[in-house]
Tab-separated table of C-alpha atoms in Angstrom:
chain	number	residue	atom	x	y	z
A	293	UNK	CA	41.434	-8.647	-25.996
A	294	UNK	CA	37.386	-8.161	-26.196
A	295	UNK	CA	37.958	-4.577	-27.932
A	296	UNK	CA	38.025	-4.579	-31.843
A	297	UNK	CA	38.939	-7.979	-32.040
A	298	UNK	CA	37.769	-9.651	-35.300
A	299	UNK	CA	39.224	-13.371	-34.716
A	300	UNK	CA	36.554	-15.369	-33.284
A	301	UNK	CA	38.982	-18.136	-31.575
A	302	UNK	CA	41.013	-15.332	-29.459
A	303	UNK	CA	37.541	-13.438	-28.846
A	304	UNK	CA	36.184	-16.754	-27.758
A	305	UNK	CA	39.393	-17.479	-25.661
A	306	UNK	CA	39.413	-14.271	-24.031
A	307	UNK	CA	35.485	-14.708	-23.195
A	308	UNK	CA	36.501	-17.835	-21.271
A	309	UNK	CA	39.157	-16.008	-19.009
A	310	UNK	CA	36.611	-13.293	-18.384
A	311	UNK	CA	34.167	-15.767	-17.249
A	312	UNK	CA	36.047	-17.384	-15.132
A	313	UNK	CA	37.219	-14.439	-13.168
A	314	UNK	CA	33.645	-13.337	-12.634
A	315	UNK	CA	33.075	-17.032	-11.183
A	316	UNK	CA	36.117	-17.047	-9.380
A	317	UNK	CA	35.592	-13.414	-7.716
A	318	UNK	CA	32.559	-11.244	-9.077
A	319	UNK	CA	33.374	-8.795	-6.123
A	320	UNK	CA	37.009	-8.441	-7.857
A	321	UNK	CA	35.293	-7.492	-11.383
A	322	UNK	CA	32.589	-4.984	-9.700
A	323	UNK	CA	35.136	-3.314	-7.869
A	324	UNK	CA	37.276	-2.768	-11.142
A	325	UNK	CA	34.533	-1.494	-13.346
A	326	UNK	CA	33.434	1.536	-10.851
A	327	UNK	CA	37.254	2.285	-10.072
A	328	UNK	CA	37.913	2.586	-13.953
A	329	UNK	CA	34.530	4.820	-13.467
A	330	UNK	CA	36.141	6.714	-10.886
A	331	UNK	CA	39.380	7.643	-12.660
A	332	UNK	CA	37.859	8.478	-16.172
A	333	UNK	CA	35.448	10.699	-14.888
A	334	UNK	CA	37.434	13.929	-15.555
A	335	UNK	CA	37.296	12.680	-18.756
A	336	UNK	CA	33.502	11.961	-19.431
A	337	UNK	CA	33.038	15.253	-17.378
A	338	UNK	CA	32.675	17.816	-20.749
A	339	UNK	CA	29.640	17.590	-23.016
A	340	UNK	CA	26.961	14.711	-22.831
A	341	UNK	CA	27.758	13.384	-26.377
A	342	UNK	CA	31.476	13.195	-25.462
A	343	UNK	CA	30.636	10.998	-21.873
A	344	UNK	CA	28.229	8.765	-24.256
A	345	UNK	CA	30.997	8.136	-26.593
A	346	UNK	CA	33.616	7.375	-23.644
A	347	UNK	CA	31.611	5.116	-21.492
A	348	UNK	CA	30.107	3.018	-24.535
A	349	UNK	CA	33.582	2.580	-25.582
A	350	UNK	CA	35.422	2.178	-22.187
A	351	UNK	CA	33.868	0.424	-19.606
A	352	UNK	CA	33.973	-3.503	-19.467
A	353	UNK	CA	30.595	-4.283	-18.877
A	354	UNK	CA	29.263	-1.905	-21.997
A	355	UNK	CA	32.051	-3.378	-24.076
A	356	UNK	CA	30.552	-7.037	-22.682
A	357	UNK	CA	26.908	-5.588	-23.507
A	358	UNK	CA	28.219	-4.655	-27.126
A	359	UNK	CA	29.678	-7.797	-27.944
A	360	UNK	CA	26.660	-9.752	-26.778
A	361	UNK	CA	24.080	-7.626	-28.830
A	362	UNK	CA	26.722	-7.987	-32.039
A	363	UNK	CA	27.196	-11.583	-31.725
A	364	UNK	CA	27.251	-13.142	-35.159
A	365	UNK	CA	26.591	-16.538	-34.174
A	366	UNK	CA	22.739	-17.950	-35.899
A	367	UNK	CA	22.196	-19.189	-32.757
A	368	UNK	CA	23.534	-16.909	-30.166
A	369	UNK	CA	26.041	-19.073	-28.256
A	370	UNK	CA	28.241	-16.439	-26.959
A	371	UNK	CA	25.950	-13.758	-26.628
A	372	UNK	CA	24.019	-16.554	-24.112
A	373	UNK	CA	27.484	-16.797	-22.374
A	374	UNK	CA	27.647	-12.794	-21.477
A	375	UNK	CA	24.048	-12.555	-20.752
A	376	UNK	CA	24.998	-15.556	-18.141
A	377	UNK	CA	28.236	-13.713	-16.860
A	378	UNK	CA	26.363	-10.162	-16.717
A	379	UNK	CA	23.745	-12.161	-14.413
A	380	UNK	CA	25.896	-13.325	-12.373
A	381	UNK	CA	27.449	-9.427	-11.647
A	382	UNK	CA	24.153	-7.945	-11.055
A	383	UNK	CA	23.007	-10.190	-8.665
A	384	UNK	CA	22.860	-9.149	-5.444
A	385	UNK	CA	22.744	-12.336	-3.782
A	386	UNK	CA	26.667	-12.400	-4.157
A	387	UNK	CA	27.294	-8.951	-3.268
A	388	UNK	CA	28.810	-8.314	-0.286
A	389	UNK	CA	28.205	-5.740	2.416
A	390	UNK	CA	30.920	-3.912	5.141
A	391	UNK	CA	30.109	-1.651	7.957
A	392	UNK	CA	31.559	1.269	5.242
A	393	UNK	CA	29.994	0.559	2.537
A	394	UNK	CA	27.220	-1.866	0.565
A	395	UNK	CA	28.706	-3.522	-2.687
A	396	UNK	CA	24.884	-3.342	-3.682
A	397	UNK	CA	23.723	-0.072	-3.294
A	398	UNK	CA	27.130	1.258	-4.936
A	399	UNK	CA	27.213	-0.766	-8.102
A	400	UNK	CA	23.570	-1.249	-8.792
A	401	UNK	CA	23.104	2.581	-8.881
A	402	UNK	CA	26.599	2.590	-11.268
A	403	UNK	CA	25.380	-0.225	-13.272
A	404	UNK	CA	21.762	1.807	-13.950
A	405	UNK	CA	23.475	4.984	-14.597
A	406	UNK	CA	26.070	3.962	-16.892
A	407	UNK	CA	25.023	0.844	-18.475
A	408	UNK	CA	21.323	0.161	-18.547
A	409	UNK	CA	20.659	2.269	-21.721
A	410	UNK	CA	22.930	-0.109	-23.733
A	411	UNK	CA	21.580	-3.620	-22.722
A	412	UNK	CA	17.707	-1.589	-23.313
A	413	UNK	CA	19.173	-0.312	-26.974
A	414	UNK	CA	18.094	-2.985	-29.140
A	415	UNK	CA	14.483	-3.011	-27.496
A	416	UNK	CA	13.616	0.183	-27.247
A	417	UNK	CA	14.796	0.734	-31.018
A	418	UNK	CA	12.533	-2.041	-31.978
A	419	UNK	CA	9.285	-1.235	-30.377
A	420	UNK	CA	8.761	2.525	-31.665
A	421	UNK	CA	5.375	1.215	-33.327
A	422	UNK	CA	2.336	-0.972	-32.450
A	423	UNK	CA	4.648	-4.301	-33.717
A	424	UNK	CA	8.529	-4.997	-33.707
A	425	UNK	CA	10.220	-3.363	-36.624
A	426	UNK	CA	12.554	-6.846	-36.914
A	427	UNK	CA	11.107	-9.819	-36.399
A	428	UNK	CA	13.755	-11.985	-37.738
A	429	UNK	CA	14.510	-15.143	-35.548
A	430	UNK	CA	18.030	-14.166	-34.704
A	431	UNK	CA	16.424	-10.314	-33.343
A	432	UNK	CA	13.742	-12.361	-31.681
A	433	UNK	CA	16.257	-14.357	-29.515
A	434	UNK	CA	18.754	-11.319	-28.743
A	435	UNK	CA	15.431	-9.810	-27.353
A	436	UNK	CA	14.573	-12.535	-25.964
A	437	UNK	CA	17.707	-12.553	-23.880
A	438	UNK	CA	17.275	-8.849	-22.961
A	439	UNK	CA	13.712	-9.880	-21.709
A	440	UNK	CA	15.183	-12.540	-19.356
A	441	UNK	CA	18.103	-10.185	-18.256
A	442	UNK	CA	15.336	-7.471	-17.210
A	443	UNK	CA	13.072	-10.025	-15.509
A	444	UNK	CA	15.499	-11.125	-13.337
A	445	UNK	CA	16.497	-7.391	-12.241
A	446	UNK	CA	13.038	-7.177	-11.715
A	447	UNK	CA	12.543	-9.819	-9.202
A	448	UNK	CA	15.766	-9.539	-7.277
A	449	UNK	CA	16.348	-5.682	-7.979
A	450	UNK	CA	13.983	-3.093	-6.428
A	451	UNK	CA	13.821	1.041	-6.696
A	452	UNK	CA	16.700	1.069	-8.846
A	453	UNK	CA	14.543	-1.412	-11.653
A	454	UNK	CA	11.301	-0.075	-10.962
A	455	UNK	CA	12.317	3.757	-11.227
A	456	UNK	CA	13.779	2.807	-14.772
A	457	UNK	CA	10.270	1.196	-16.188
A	458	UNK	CA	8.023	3.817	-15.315
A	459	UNK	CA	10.168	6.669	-16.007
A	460	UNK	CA	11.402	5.090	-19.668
A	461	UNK	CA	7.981	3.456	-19.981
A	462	UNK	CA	9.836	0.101	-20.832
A	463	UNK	CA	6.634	-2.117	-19.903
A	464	UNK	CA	4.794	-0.418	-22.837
A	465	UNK	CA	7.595	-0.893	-24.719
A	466	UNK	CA	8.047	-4.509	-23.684
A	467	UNK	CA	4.495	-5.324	-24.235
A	468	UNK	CA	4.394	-4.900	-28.311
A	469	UNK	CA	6.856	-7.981	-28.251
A	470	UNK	CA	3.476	-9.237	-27.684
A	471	UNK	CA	2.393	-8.978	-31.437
A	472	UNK	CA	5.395	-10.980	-32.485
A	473	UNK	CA	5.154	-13.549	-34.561
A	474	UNK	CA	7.407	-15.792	-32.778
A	475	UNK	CA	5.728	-17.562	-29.553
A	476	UNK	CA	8.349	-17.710	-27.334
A	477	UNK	CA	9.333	-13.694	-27.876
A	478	UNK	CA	5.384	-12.957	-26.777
A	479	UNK	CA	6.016	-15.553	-23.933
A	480	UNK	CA	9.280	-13.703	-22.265
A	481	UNK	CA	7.001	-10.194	-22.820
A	482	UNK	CA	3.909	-11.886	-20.825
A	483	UNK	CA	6.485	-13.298	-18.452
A	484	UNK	CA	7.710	-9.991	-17.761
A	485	UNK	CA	4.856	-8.154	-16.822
A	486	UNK	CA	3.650	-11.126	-14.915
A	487	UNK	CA	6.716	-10.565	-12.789
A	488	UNK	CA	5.611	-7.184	-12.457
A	489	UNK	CA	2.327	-8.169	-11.362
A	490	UNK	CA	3.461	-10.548	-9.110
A	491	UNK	CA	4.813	-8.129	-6.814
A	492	UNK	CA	1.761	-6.634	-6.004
A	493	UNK	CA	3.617	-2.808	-5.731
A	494	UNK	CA	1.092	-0.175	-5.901
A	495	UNK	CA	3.414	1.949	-8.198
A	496	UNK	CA	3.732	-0.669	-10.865
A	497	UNK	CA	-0.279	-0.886	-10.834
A	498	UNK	CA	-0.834	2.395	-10.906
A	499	UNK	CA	1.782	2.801	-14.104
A	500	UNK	CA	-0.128	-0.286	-15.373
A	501	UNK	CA	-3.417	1.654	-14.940
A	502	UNK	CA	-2.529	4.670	-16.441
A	503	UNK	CA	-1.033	3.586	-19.500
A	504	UNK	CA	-3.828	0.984	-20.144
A	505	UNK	CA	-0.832	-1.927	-20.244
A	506	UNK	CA	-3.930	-4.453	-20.532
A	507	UNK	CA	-4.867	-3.768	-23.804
A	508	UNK	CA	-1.495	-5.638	-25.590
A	509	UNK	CA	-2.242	-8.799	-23.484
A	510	UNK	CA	-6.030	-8.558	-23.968
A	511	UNK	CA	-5.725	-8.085	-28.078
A	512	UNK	CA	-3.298	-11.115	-27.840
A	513	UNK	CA	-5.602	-13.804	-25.851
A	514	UNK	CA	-8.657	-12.404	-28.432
A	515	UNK	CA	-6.033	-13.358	-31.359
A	516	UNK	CA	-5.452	-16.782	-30.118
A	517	UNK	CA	-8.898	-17.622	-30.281
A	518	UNK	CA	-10.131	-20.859	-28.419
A	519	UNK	CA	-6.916	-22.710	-29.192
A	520	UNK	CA	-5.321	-24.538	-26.373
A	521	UNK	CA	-1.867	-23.397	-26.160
A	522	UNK	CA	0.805	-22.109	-24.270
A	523	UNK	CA	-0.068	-18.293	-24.610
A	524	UNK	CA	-3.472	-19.066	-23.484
A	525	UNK	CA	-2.583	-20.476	-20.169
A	526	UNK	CA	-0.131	-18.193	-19.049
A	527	UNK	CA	-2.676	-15.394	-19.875
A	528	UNK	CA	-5.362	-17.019	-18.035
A	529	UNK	CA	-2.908	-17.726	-15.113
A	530	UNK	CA	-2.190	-13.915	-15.019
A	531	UNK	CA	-6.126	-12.987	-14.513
A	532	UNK	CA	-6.385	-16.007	-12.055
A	533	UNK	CA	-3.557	-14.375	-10.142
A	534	UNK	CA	-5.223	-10.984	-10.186
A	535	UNK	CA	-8.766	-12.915	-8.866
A	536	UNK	CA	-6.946	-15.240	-6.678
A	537	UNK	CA	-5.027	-12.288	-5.013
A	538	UNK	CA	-7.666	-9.950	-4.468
A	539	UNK	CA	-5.427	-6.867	-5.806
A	540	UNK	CA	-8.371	-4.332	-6.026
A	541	UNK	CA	-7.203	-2.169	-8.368
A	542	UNK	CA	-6.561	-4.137	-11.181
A	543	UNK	CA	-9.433	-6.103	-10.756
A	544	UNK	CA	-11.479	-2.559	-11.281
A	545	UNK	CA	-9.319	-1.464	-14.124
A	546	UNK	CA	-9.695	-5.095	-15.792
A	547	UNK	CA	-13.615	-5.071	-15.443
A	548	UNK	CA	-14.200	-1.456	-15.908
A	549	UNK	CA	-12.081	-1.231	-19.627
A	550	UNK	CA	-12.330	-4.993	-20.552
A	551	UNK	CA	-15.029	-7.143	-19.468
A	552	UNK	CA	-17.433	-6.477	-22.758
A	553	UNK	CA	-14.390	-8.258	-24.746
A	554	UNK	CA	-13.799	-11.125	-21.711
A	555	UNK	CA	-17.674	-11.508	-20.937
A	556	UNK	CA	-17.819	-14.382	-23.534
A	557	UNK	CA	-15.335	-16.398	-22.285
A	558	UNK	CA	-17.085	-19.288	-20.523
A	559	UNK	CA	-14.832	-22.345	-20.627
A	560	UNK	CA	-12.635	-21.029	-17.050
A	561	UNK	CA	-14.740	-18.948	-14.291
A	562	UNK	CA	-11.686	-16.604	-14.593
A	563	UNK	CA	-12.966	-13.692	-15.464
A	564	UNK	CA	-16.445	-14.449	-13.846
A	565	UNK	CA	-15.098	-14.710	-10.530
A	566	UNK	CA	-13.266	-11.279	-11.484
A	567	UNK	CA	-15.967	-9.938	-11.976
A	568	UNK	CA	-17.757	-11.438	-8.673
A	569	UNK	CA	-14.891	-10.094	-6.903
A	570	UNK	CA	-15.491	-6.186	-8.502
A	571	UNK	CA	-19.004	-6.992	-7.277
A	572	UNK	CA	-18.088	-7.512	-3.886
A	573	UNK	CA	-15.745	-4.857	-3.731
A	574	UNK	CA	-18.367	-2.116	-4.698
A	575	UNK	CA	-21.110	-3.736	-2.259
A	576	UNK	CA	-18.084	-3.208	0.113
A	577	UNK	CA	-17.708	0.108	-0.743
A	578	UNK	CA	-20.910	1.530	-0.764
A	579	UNK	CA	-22.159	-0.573	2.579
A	580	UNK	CA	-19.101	0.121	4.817
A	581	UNK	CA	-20.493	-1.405	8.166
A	582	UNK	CA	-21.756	-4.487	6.539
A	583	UNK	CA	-17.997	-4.745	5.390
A	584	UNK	CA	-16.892	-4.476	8.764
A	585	UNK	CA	-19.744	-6.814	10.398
A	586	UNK	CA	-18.347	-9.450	7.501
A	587	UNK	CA	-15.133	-9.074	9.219
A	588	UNK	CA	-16.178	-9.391	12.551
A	589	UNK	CA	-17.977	-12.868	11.655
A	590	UNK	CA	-15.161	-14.262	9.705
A	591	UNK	CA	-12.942	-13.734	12.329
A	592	UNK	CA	-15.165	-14.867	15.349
A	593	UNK	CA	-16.577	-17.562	13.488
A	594	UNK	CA	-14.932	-20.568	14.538
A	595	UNK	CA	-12.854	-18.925	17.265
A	596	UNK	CA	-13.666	-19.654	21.265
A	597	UNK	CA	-12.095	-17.379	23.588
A	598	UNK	CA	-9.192	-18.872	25.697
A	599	UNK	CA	-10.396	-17.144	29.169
A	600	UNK	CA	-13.564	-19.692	28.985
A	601	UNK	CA	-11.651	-22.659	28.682
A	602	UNK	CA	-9.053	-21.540	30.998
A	603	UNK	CA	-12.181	-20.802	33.823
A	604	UNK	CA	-13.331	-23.938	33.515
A	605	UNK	CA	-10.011	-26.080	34.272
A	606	UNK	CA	-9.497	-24.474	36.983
A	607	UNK	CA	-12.918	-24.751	38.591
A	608	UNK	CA	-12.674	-28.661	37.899
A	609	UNK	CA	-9.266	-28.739	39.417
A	610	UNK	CA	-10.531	-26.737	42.254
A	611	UNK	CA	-13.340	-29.009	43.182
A	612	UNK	CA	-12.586	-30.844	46.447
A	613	UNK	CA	-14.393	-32.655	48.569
A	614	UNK	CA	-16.026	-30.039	50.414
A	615	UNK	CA	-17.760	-29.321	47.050
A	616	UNK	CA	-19.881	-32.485	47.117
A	617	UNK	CA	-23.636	-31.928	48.140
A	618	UNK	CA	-25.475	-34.939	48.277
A	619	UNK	CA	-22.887	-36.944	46.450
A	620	UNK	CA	-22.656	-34.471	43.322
A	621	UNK	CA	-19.850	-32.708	42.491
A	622	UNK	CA	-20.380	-29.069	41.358
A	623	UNK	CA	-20.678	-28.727	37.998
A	624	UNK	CA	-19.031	-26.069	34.927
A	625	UNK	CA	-21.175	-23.424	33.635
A	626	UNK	CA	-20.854	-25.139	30.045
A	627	UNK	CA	-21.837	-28.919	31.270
A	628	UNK	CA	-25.449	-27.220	32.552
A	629	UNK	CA	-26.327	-26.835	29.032
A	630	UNK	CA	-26.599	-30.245	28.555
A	631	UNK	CA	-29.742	-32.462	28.164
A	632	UNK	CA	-31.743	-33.506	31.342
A	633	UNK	CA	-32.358	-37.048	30.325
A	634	UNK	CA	-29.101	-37.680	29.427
A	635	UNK	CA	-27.549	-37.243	32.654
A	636	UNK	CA	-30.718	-38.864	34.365
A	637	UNK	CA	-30.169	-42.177	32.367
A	638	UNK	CA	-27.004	-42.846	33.403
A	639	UNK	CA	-28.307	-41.900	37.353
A	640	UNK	CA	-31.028	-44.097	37.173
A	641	UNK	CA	-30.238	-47.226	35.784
A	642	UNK	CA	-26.899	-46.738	38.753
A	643	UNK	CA	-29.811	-46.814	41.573
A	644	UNK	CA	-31.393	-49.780	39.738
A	645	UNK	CA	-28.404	-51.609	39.919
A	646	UNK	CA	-27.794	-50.623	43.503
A	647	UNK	CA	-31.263	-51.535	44.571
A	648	UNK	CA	-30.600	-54.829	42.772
A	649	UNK	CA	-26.872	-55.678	45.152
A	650	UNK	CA	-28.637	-54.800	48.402
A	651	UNK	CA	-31.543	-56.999	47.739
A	652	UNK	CA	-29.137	-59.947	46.722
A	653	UNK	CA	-27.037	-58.379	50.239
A	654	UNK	CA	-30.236	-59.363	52.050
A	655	UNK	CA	-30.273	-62.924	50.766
A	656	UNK	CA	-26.955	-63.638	51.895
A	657	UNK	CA	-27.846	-62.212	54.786
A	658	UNK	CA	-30.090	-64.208	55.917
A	659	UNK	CA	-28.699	-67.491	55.122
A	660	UNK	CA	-25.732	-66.168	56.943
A	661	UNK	CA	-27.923	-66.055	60.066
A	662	UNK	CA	-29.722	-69.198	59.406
A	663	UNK	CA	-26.485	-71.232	58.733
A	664	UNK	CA	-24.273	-69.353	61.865
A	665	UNK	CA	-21.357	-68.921	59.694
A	666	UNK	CA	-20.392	-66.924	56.969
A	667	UNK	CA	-17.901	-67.073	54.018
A	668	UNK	CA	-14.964	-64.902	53.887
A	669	UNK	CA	-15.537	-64.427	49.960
A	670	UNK	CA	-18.287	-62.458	51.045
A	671	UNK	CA	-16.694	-60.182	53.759
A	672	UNK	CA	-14.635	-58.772	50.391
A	673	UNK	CA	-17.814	-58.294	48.371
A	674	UNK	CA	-19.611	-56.034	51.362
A	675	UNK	CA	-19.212	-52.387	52.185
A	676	UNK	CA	-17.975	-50.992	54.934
A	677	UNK	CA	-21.681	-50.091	56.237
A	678	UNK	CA	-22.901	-54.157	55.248
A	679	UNK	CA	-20.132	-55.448	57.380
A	680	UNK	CA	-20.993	-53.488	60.652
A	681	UNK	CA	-24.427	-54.035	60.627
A	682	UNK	CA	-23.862	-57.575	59.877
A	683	UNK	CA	-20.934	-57.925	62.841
A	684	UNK	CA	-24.165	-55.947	65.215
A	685	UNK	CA	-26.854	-58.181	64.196
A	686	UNK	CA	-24.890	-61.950	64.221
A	687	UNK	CA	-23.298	-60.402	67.835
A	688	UNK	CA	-26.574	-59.150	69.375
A	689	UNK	CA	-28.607	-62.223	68.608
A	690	UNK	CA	-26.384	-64.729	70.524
A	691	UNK	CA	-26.040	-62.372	73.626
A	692	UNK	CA	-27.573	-63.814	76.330
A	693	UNK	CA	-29.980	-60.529	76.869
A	694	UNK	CA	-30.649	-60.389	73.133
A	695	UNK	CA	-34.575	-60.138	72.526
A	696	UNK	CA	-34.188	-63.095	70.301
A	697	UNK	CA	-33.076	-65.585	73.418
A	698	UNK	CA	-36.871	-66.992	75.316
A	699	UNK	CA	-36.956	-65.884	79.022
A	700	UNK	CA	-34.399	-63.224	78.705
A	701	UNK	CA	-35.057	-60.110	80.770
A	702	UNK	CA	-34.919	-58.239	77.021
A	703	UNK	CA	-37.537	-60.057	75.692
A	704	UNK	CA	-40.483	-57.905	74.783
A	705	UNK	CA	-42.600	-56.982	77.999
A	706	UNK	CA	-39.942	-57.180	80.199
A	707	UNK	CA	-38.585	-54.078	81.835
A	708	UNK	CA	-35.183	-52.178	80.735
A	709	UNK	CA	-34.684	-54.245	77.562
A	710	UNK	CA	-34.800	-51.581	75.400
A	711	UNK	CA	-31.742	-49.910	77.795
A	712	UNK	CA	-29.742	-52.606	77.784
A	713	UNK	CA	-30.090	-53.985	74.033
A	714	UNK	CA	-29.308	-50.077	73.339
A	715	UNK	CA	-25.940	-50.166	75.672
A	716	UNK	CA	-25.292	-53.515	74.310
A	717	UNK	CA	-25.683	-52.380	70.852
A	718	UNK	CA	-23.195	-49.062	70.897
A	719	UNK	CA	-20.406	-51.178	72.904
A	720	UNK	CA	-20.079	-53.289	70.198
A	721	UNK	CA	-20.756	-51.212	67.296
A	722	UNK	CA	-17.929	-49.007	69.715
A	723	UNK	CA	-15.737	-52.146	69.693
């Protein structure tokens, strides 16, 4: 129906079907493009013109490819409608994969062989000077479609995409979209290489490099002057990605061919910090072990070995009581480091306040022995230690041989007091 059809209703009718068999099944409409591959290729097997002729004509997806670069709608409504539907058969995200064979590795490399030269047509035949030979709004927005077609096989596509830019030099070819005079055409050219960029591949770089693919976007951010704009953020956001990053290489190449036309610009530390960075890199390079000190700090900085901590709980959960000298426990390596008078505050004012109960323990004390009786609230109150000297001392004075009694044989001067107040003494402390 799609083939030589000149009503726009059917064509439009039979675009509808199509699309919704790709939704319904895109596996179904892969499989029957590289089978009608398969059986034509006897026939596209003679002379290169004659397999050019046969597969433009032929195959679905260059017949979809033809009608979406021919669309005579002003504003491209069903040329958007195949770009869509080809999206949705290149992506891999809904190709599947048996233990025979990978849907992705099969139709991907048919889909570069056989088709990618017709969606690239229109581009490359428009960029064979320094600015687009058309740059009539309706070419600007077919391009503009290719552009976003390409982008997205070059974020979710990988040597089968990137083997096609460098060896067609399409990023060159891209970049003189960048003279356009239409904004949003320069925009889906930036966009592209930014893509590129953003997957920080040393192949694309080095292709980058080579071909000076700078120059385009540099010329264009010199052209926009100081105005605040679109273009001039999403150039600045490139460099800032470059900086921000670190990718070496293009922060040489950048500084190296460009900075005498970048110097100047003073309103974003962009391309000063660009140039800090290709400052630091060559320090780097020609001190190598103060590189490698620099690494040693910023990794040991902040960072306290586990071991240490480890040795330390166990020593503290080791400590027993056969540890303590003197009443002090034994202490970590890393408490010794502390300060003297900060542990001897604390020790001090303890003994002051101990001195303090034992003098008040001696007060109560004594009335206890002056009055003959003594208050249970205080038994609670004493220590262990209080309470059998006290027990001793109220026991021994009201023994009848107790040196406190007048005219008992323990009184002083009599003989063997001192044995029996001792024997007296350890029964009862005994007791």
């Amino acid at each position: 129906l799609l083939q030589g059809m000149d009503d726009a209703q059917v064509r439009s009718a039979a675009t509808d079907i199509f699309s919704y068999l790709v939704e319904y099944n895109p596996s179904m409409v892969r499989e029957f493009v590289m089978q009608e591959a398969q059986q034509n290729d006897d026939v596209s097997s003679g002379s290169p013109e004659m397999c050019t002729w046969f597969f433009g004509d032929i195959l679905l997806i260059n017949l979809i490819i033809e009608h979406m670069i021919c669309d005579t709608d002003p504003e491209l409504g069903g040329a958007v409608l195949l770009m869509g539907l080809l999206r949705t058969l290149v992506d891999p995200e809904n190709m599947l994969a048996t233990a025979n064979k990978t849907e992705k590795t099969e139709f991907l490399g048919f889909f570069y062989k056989h088709c990618m030269h017709v969606l690239t047509a229109p581009l490359l035949a428009n960029t064979t000077e320094d600015k687009p030979s058309k740059d009539d709004f309706q070419t600007a927005q077919l391009l503009a479609l290719i552009l976003e077609l390409l982008t997205f096989c070059v974020e979710h596509h990988t040597y089968h995409i990137k083997n096609y830019i460098i060896n067609k030099d399409i990023l060159r070819r891209v970049l003189v979209l960048m003279a356009s005079k239409h904004a949003f055409l320069a925009l889906c050219a930036l966009r592209f290489k930014r893509k590129i960029i953003g997957l920080k591949d040393e192949f694309y770089n080095r292709y980058i490099m080579k071909s000076f693919l700078f120059e385009p976007v540099v010329k264009a951010f010199l052209n926009n002057g100081s105005r605040y704009n679109l273009m001039n953020s999403a150039i600045i956001e490139m460099f800032e990605f470059i900086r921000v990053e670190d990718i070496k290489s293009l922060t040489a190449h950048v500084i190296e061919n460009y900075w005498k036309a970048l110097e100047d610009v003073d309103y974003v530390q962009t391309f000063k910090g660009l140039k800090l960075r290709f400052e630091q890199q060559r320090e780097r390079q020609d001190n190598p072990k103060l590189d490698s000190m620099r690494s040693i700090l910023r990794n040991h900085r902040y960072r306290r070995d586990a071991r240490t901590l480890e040795d330390e709980e166990e020593m503290w959960f080791n400590t027993d009581e056969d540890d303590m000298e003197d009443g002090e426990a034994v202490v970590p390596p890393s408490d010794k480091t502390k300060n003297d008078e900060d542990i001897m505050d604390p020790i001090s004012k303890f003994m002051e306040r101990k001195k303090l109960k034992e003098s008040e323990e001696k007060e109560v004390l004594l009335k206890t022995n002056l009055s003959g009786r003594q208050s249970p609230s205080f038994k609670l109150s004493f220590s262990s230690g209080t309470k059998s000297n006290l027990t001793s001392q109220s026991s021994a004075s009201n023994l009848p041989g107790s040196p406190g009694s007048p005219g008992s044989p323990g009184s002083p001067g009599s003989p063997g007091s001192v044995s029996k107040s001792t024997s007296q003494m350890a029964a009862i402390t005994t007791k």
